[in-house]
Tab-separated table of C-alpha atoms in Angstrom:
chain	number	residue	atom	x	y	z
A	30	UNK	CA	-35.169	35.502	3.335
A	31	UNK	CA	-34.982	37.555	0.191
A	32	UNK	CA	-37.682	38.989	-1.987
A	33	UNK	CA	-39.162	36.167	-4.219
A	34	UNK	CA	-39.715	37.517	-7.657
A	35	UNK	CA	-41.701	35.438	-10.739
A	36	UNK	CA	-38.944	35.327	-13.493
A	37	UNK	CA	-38.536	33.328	-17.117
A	38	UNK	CA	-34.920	31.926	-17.787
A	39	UNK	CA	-33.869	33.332	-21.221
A	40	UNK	CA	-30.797	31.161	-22.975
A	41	UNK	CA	-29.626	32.690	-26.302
A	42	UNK	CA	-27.946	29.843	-28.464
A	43	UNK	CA	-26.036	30.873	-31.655
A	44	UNK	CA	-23.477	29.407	-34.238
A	45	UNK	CA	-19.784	30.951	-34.678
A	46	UNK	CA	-21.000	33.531	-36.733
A	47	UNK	CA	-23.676	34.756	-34.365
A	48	UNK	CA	-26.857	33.919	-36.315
A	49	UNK	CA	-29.155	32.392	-33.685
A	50	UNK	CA	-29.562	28.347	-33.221
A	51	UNK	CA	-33.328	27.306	-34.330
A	52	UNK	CA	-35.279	24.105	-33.897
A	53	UNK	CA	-33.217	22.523	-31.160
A	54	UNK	CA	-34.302	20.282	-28.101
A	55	UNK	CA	-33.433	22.380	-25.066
A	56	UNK	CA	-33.798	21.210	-21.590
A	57	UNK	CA	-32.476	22.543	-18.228
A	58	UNK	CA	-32.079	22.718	-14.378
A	59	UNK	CA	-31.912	25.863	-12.426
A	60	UNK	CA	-31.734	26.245	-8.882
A	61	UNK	CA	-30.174	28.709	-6.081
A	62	UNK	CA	-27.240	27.309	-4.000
A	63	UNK	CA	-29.306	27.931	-0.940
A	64	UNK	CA	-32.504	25.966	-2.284
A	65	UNK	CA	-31.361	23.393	-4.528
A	66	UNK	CA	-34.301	21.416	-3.227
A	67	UNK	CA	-36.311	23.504	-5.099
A	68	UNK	CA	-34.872	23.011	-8.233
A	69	UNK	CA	-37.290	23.679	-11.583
A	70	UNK	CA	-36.369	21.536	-14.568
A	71	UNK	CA	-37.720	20.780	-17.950
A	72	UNK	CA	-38.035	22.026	-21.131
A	73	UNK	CA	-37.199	25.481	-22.569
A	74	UNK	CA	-39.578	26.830	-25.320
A	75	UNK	CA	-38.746	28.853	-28.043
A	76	UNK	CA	-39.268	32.837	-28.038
A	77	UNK	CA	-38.151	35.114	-30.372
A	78	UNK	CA	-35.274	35.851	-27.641
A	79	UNK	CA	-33.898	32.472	-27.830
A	80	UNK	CA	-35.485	29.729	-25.399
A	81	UNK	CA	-36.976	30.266	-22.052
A	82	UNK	CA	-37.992	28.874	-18.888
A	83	UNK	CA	-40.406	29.994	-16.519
A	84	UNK	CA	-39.063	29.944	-13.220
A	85	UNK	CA	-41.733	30.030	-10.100
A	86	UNK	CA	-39.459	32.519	-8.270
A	87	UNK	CA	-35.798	33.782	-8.155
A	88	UNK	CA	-33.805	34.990	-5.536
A	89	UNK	CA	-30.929	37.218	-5.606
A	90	UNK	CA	-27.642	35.165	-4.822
A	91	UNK	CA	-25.809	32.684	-6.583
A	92	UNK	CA	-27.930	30.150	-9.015
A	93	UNK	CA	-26.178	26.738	-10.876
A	94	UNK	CA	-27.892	26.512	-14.111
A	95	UNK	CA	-27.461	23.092	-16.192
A	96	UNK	CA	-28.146	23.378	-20.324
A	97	UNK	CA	-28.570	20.625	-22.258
A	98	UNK	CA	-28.954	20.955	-26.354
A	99	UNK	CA	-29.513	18.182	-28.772
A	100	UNK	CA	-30.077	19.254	-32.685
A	101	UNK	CA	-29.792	17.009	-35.838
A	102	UNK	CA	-27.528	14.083	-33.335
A	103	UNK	CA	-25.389	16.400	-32.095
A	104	UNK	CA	-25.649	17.268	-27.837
A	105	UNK	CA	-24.070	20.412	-25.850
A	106	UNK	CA	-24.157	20.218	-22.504
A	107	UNK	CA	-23.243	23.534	-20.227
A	108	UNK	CA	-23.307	23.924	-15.983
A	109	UNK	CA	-22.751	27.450	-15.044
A	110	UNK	CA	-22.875	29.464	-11.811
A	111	UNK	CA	-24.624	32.592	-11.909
A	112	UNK	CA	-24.870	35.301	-9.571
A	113	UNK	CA	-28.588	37.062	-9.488
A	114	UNK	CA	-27.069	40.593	-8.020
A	115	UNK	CA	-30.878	41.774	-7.704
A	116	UNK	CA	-34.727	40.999	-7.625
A	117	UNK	CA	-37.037	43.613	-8.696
C-alpha cells in the first residue's frame, strides 16, 4: 500500500472567455481504480479557487473523477481519469 495523504479536490469551472463560473450546483464522485469501494461523493463548496471537495485520503495512481454542474436549467456532466503521479 501507498502513503495515504488528506487532500481537497479543487475543480475550476469557467465560461469561453475564461472568467470563472459562480453560483452553480456542483456535485461529484472520486475514487482510485484500486479502491472504488471507497468512493467519496457529494457536494463541492465554493472557494475562491473554484469548488472543492475534501477527500479523506488520496493515493498516488490512477483516480476516475465524475462532475456534475447544474446552473440556471442548464447540466454538464464530465468523467475523467486522472493519474495522482505523487502523495506528499
Amino acid at each position: 500500500e501507498g502513503a495515504h495523504t488528506k487532500a481537497r479536490a479543487i475543480v475550476r469551472l469557467t465560461d469561453k472567455s475564461g472568467q470563472p463560473i459562480r453560483g452553480p450546483v456542483v456535485k461529484a464522485r472520486f475514487f482510485h481504480f484500486a479502491h472504488a469501494d471507497e468512493a467519496v461523493t457529494g457536494p463541492l463548496y465554493e472557494t475562491p479557487e473554484g469548488y472543492a471537495i475534501d477527500l479523506p485520503e488520496i493515493r498516488a495512481g490512477i483516480w476516475n473523477a465524475s462532475i456534475d454542474v447544474s446552473l440556471n436549467n442548464n447540466r454538464f456532466t464530465n468523467d475523467q481519469d486522472v493519474h495522482v503521479v505523487a502523495v506528499k
